[in-house]
XYZ file of C-alpha atoms in Angstrom:
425
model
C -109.685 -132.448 130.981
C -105.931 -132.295 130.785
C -103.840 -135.017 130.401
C -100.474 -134.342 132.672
C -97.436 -135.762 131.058
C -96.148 -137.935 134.176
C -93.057 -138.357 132.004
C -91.655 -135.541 133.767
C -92.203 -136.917 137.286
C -89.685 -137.637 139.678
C -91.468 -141.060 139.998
C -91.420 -142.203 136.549
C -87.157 -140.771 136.534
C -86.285 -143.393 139.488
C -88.817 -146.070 138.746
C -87.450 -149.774 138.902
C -87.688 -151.583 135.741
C -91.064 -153.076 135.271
C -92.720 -155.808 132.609
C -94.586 -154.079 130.308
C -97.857 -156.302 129.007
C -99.384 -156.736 125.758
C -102.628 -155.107 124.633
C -105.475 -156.326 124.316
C -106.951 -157.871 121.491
C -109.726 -160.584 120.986
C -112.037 -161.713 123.320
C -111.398 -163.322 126.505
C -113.113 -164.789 129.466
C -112.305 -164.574 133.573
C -113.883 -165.219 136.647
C -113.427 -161.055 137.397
C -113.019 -158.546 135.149
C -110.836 -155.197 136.357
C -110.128 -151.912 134.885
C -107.891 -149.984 135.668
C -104.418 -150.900 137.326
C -103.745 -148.493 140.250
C -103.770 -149.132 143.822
C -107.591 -150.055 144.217
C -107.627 -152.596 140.799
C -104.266 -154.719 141.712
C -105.357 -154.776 145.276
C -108.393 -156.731 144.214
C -106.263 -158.624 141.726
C -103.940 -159.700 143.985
C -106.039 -161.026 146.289
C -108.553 -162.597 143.965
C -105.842 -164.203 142.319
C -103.946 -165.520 145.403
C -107.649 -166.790 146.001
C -107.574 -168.939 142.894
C -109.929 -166.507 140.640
C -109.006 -165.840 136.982
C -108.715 -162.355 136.931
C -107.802 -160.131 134.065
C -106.643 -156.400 134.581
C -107.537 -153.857 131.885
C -105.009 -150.465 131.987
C -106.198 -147.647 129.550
C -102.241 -146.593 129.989
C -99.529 -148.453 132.091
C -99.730 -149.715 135.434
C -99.203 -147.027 137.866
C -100.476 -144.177 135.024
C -102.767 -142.459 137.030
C -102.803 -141.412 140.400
C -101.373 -144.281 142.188
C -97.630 -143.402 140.464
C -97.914 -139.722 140.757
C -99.484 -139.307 144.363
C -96.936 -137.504 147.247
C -96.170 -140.811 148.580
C -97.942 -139.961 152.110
C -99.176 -142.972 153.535
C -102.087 -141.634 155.612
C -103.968 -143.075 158.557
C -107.629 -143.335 158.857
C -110.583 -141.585 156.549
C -110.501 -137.479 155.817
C -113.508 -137.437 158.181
C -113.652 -137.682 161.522
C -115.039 -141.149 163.164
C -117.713 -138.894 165.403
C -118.817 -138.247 161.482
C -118.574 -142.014 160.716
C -119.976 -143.172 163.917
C -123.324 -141.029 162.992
C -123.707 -142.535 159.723
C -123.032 -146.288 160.761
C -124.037 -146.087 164.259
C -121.641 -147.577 166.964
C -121.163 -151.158 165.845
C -120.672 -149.957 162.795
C -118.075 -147.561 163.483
C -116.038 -150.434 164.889
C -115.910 -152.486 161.447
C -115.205 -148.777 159.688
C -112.304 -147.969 162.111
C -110.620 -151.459 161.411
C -110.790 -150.450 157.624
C -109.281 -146.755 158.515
C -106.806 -148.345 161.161
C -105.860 -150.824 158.561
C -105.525 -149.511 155.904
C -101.421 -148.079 156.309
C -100.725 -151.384 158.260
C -101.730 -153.440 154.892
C -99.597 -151.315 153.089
C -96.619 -152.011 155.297
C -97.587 -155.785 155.479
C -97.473 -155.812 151.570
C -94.132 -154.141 151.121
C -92.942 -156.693 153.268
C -94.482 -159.690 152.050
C -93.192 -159.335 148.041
C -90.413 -157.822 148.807
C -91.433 -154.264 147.488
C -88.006 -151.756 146.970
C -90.049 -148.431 147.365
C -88.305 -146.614 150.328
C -91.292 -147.148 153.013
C -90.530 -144.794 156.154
C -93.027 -144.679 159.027
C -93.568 -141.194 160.342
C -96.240 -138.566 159.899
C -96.806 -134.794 161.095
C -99.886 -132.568 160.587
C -98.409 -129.150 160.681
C -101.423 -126.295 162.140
C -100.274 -122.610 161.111
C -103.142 -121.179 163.424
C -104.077 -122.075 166.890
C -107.543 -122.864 166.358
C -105.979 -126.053 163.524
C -103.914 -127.285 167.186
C -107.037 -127.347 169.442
C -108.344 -130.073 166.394
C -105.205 -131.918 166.167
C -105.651 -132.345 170.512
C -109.400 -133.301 169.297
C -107.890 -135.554 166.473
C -105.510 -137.499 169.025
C -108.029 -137.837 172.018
C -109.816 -139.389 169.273
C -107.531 -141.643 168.215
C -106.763 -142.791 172.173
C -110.129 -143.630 172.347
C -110.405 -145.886 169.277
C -107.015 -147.679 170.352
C -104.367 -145.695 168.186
C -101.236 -144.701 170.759
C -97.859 -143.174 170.132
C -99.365 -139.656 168.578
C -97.030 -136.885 170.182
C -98.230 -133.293 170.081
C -95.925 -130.615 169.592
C -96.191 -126.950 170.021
C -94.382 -123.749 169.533
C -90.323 -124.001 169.324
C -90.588 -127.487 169.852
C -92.239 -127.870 166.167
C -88.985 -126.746 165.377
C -87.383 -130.660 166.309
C -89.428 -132.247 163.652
C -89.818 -129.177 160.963
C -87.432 -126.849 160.031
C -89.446 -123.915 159.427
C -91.370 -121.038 161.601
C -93.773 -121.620 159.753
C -96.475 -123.818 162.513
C -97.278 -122.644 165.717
C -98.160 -126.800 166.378
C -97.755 -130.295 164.691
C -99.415 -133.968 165.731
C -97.186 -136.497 165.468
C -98.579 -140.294 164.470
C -96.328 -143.503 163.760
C -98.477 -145.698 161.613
C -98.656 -143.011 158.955
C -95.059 -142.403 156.683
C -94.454 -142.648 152.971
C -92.845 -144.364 149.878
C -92.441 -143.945 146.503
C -95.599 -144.706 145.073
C -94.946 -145.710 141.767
C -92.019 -148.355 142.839
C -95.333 -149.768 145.017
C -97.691 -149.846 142.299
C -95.299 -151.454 140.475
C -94.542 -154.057 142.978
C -98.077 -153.957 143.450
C -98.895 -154.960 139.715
C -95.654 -157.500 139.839
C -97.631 -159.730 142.975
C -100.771 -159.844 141.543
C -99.119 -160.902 138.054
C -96.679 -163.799 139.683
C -100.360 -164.439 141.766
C -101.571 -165.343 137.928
C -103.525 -162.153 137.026
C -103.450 -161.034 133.430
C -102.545 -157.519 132.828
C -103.332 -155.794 129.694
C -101.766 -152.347 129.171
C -102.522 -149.509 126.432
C -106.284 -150.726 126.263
C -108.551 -147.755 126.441
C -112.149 -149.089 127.636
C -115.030 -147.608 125.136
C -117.743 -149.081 126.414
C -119.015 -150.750 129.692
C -121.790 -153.567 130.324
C -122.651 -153.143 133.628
C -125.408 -155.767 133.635
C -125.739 -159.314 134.511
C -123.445 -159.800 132.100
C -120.293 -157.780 132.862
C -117.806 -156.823 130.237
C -115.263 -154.329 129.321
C -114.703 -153.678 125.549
C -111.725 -152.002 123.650
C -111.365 -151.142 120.516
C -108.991 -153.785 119.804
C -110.892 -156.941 122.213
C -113.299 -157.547 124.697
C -113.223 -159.197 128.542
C -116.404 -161.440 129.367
C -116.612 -161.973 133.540
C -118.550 -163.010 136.025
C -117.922 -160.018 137.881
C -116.586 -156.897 137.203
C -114.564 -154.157 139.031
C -114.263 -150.896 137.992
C -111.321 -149.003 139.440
C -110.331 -146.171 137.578
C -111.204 -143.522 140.094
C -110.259 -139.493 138.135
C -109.380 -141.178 135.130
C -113.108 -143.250 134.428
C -114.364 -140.154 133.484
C -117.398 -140.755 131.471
C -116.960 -144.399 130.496
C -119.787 -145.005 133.645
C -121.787 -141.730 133.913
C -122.909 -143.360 137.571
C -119.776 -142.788 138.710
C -118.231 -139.940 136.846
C -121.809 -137.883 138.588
C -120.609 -138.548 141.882
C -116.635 -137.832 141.493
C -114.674 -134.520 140.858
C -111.135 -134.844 139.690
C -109.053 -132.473 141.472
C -105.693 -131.513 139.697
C -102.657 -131.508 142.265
C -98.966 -130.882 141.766
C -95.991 -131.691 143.511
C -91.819 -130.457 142.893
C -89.309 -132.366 143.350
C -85.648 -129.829 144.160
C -82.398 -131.668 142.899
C -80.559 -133.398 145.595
C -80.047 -131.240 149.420
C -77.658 -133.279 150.682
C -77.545 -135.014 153.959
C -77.229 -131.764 156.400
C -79.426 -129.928 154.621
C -82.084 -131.942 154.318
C -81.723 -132.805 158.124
C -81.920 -129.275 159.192
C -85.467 -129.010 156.966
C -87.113 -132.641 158.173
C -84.460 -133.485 160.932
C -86.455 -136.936 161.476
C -87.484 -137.801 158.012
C -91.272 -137.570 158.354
C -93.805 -136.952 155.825
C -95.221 -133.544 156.820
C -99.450 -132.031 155.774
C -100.800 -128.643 156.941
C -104.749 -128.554 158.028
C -105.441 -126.178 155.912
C -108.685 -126.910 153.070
C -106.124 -126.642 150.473
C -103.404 -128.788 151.816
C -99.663 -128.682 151.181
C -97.596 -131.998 151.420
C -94.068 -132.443 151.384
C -91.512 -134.906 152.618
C -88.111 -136.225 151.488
C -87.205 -138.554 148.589
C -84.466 -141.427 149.328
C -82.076 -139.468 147.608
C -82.849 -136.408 150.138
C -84.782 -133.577 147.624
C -87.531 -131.730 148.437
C -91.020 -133.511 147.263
C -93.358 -130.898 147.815
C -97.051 -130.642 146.377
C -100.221 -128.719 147.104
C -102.202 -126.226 144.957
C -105.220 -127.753 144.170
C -107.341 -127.089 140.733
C -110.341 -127.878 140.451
C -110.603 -125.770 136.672
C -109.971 -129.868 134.525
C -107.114 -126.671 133.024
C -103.291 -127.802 133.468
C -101.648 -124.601 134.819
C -99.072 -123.461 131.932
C -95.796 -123.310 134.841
C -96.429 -126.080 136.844
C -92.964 -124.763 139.063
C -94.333 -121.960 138.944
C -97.707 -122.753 140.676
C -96.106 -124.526 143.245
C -92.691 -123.344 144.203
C -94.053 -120.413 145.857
C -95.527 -122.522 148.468
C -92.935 -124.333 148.770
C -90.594 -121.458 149.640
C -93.855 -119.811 152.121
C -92.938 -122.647 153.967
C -88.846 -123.144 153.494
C -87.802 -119.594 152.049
C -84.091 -121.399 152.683
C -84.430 -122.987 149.465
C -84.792 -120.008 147.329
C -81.631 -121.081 145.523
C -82.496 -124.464 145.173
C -83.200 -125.931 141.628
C -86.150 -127.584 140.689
C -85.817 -130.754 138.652
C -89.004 -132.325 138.396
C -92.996 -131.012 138.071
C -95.645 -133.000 136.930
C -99.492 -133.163 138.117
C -102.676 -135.565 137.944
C -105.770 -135.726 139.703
C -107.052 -137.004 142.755
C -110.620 -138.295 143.116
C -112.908 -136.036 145.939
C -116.434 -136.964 146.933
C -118.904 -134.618 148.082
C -118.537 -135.568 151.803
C -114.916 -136.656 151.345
C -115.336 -140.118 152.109
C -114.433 -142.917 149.834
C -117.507 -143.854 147.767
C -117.784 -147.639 147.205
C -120.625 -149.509 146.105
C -122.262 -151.738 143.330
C -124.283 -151.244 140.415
C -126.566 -153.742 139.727
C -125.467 -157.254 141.216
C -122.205 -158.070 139.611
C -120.491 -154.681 139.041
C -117.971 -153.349 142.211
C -116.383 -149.980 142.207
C -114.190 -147.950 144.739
C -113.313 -144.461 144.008
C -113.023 -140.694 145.852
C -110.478 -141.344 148.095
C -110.346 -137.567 148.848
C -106.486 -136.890 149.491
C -106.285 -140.698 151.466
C -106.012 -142.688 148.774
C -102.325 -143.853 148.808
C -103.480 -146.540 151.934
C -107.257 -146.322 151.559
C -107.042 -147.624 147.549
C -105.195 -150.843 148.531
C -107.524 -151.373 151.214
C -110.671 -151.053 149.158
C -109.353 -153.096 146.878
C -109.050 -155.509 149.390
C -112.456 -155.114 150.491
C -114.208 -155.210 146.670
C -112.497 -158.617 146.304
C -113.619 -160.235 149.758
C -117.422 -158.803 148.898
C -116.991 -160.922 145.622
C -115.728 -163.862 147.120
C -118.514 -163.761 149.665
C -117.201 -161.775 152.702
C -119.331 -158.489 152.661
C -119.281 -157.134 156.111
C -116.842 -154.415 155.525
C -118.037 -153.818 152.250
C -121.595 -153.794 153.141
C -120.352 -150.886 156.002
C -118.717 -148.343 153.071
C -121.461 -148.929 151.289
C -123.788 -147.134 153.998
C -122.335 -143.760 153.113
C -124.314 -142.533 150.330
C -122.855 -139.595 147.746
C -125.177 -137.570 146.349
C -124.296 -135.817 142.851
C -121.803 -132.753 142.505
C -124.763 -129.896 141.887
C -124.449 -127.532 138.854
C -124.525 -130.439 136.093
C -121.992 -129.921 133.251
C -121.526 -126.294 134.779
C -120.105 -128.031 138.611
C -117.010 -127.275 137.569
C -116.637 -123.627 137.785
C -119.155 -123.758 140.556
C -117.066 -125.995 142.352
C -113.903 -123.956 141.362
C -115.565 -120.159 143.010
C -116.540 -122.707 146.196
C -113.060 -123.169 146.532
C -111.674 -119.679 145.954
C -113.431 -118.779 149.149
C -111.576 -121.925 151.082
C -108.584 -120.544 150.199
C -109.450 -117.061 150.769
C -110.549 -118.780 154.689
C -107.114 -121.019 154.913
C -105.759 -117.209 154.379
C -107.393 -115.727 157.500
C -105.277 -115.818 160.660
């Protein structure tokens, strides 16, 4: 698998300056036991350790490393399934418990940032963008949806009037929410990491787990030390890999790449996004753009699902960029970089235990930005006891990616035809 150098990121260029922490080395003890410090593993931190749990946070990298500090910053509502889907696997009660976590999930965001006092340039507004009419008649399905679980405000907009919240030809429609936006997602992991730290969790960075017990006896060992817990968390999502073959079975990492232009301006970037909205298409393959604080293009899309970094990154991606804004054909690019994303086999998240003391969360499937901090959430109430909305994701059940060590170029023909059928008018 390729390891993207996120030193090239936009993200990592305008990050605030953050505490680095020491490695790890010897063995130490804690009430919970976490690896990986993204969204999902200082969500649980945080909350454990507001909660008065010794908690000790195990980073293979730095906090933020993986996908939670090279994501494109959308903070999206609700699951990539519909709740009709979710309703049929939890039945209707059910479905009430699993819309709270989907409805939620952007709010806690929002509630955090405001809490700690997170700099990360939040900004509600959200658009899915259809480029055929058949991707409309689902967004008017998508928003009678959400009127009848309680989420008002969506606007639908169609034909020229697309043109007052996206500056392109480009979409014949576009649905409208306002508890969906974006931030910079690193500056919020980082904040993120900073809470749960001043909350009294330990983070230890540049300490590469090589082995897992997953038993009654949890711990995570390094080469250099060793964490002994009552509990353990596992949150590495894409970047576990193989350290629990469980998991790894039941995950694809998904390559994605965003560009970031150097600076529009003010007018310019007006007449592209005139109300500063992060912006989606419904295609399979999705593009996602929006605007940075300092007003350049952030666009991303192209997904691989190869584990093969593309050898021009701008080059893979600017051309969607300019199917959608040919206007900024003499723009410079400043920034590319790439990671992966987590899928599941039914795109929803995939959280569970494995035997009685081991949590995971993982697969967030292209939601992860909101639904991360919210699973986090939930991992650390099931350990301290509440377990209804944790006993609720743990209903959907993900069976293994087929094909074995060969899934991947299975998986990556399954998606040439997806792309071949986003194609077809």
């Amino acid at each position: 698998m390729a390891k993207f150098d996120d030193t090239r990121s936009y993200y990592r260029a305008t990050a605030h300056a953050a505490p680095s922490h020491p490695r790890l080395e010897g063995e130490h003890k804690a009430d919970v036991a976490i690896l990986g410090a993204g969204y999902t593993g200082l969500s649980a931190a945080l909350e454990l350790a507001e909660a008065g749990y010794s908690v000790i946070v195990v980073e293979a990298e730095t906090v933020g490393f993986g996908a939670s500090g090279r994501n494109g910053g959308q903070v999206c509502s609700g699951f990539n399934k519909s709740m009709h889907h979710v309703e049929k696997v939890v039945g209707s009660e059910g479905a009430k418990v699993a819309w709270e976590i989907a409805d939620g999930a952007p709010k806690l965001v929002g509630e955090r940032i405001k809490k700690y006092g997170i700099d990360c340039d939040l900004k509600w507004g959200y658009l899915h963008a259809a480029e055929k009419k058949s991707q409309f008649e689902g967004l008017k399905e998508d928003q009678a949806e959400w009127e009848k679980w309680g989420y008002t405000g969506s606007k639908l907009y169609e034909g020229p009037a697309v043109r007052e919240k996206i500056g392109t030809d480009r979409y014949v429609g576009a649905l409208w929410e306002p508890g969906a936006g974006h931030v910079h997602p690193l500056n919020y992991c980082l904040g993120l990491g900073k809470a749960a730290h001043e909350a009294g969790a330990q983070i230890f960075e540049n300490s590469r787990a090589i082995r897992l017990d997953t038993g009654d006896k949890p711990a995570i060992h390094t080469e250099h030390g060793s964490v002994h817990a009552e509990h353990l968390i596992l949150a590495g999502n894409a970047y576990l890999r193989e350290t629990e073959p469980y998991l790894f079975r039941r995950l694809m990492p998904v390559g994605s790449y965003i560009v970031a232009t150097e600076p529009l301006g003010d007018n310019r970037a007006k007449t592209l996004l005139p109300t500063d909205d992060a912006v989606s298409n419904c295609n399979f393959i999705v593009d996602y753009y929006r605007l940075s604080a300092d007003k350049r293009m952030l666009f991303g899309g192209r997904a691989t699902y190869s584990g093969l970094e593309p050898n021009d990154l701008g080059g893979f991606v600017r051309p969607r960029m300019l199917h959608v804004f040919p206007e900024l054909d003499d723009v410079k690019i400043d920034h590319v970089w790439g990671g992966y994303i987590g899928i599941t086999v039914d795109r929803m998240p995939h959280v569970g235990r494995i035997g009685n003391r081991t949590y995971f969360s993982q697969g967030y499937s292209g939601h992860g930005l909101a639904l991360s901090n919210m699973c986090g959430k939930i991992l650390a109430e099931a350990i301290k006891g509440q377990t209804q909305k944790f006993d609720i994701m743990h209903k959907f059940k993900h069976p293994i990616f087929p094909g074995g060590r060969f899934r991947t170029p299975l998986l990556t023909l399954g998606m040439f035809w997806y792309r071949l059928k986003d194609a077809l008018a």
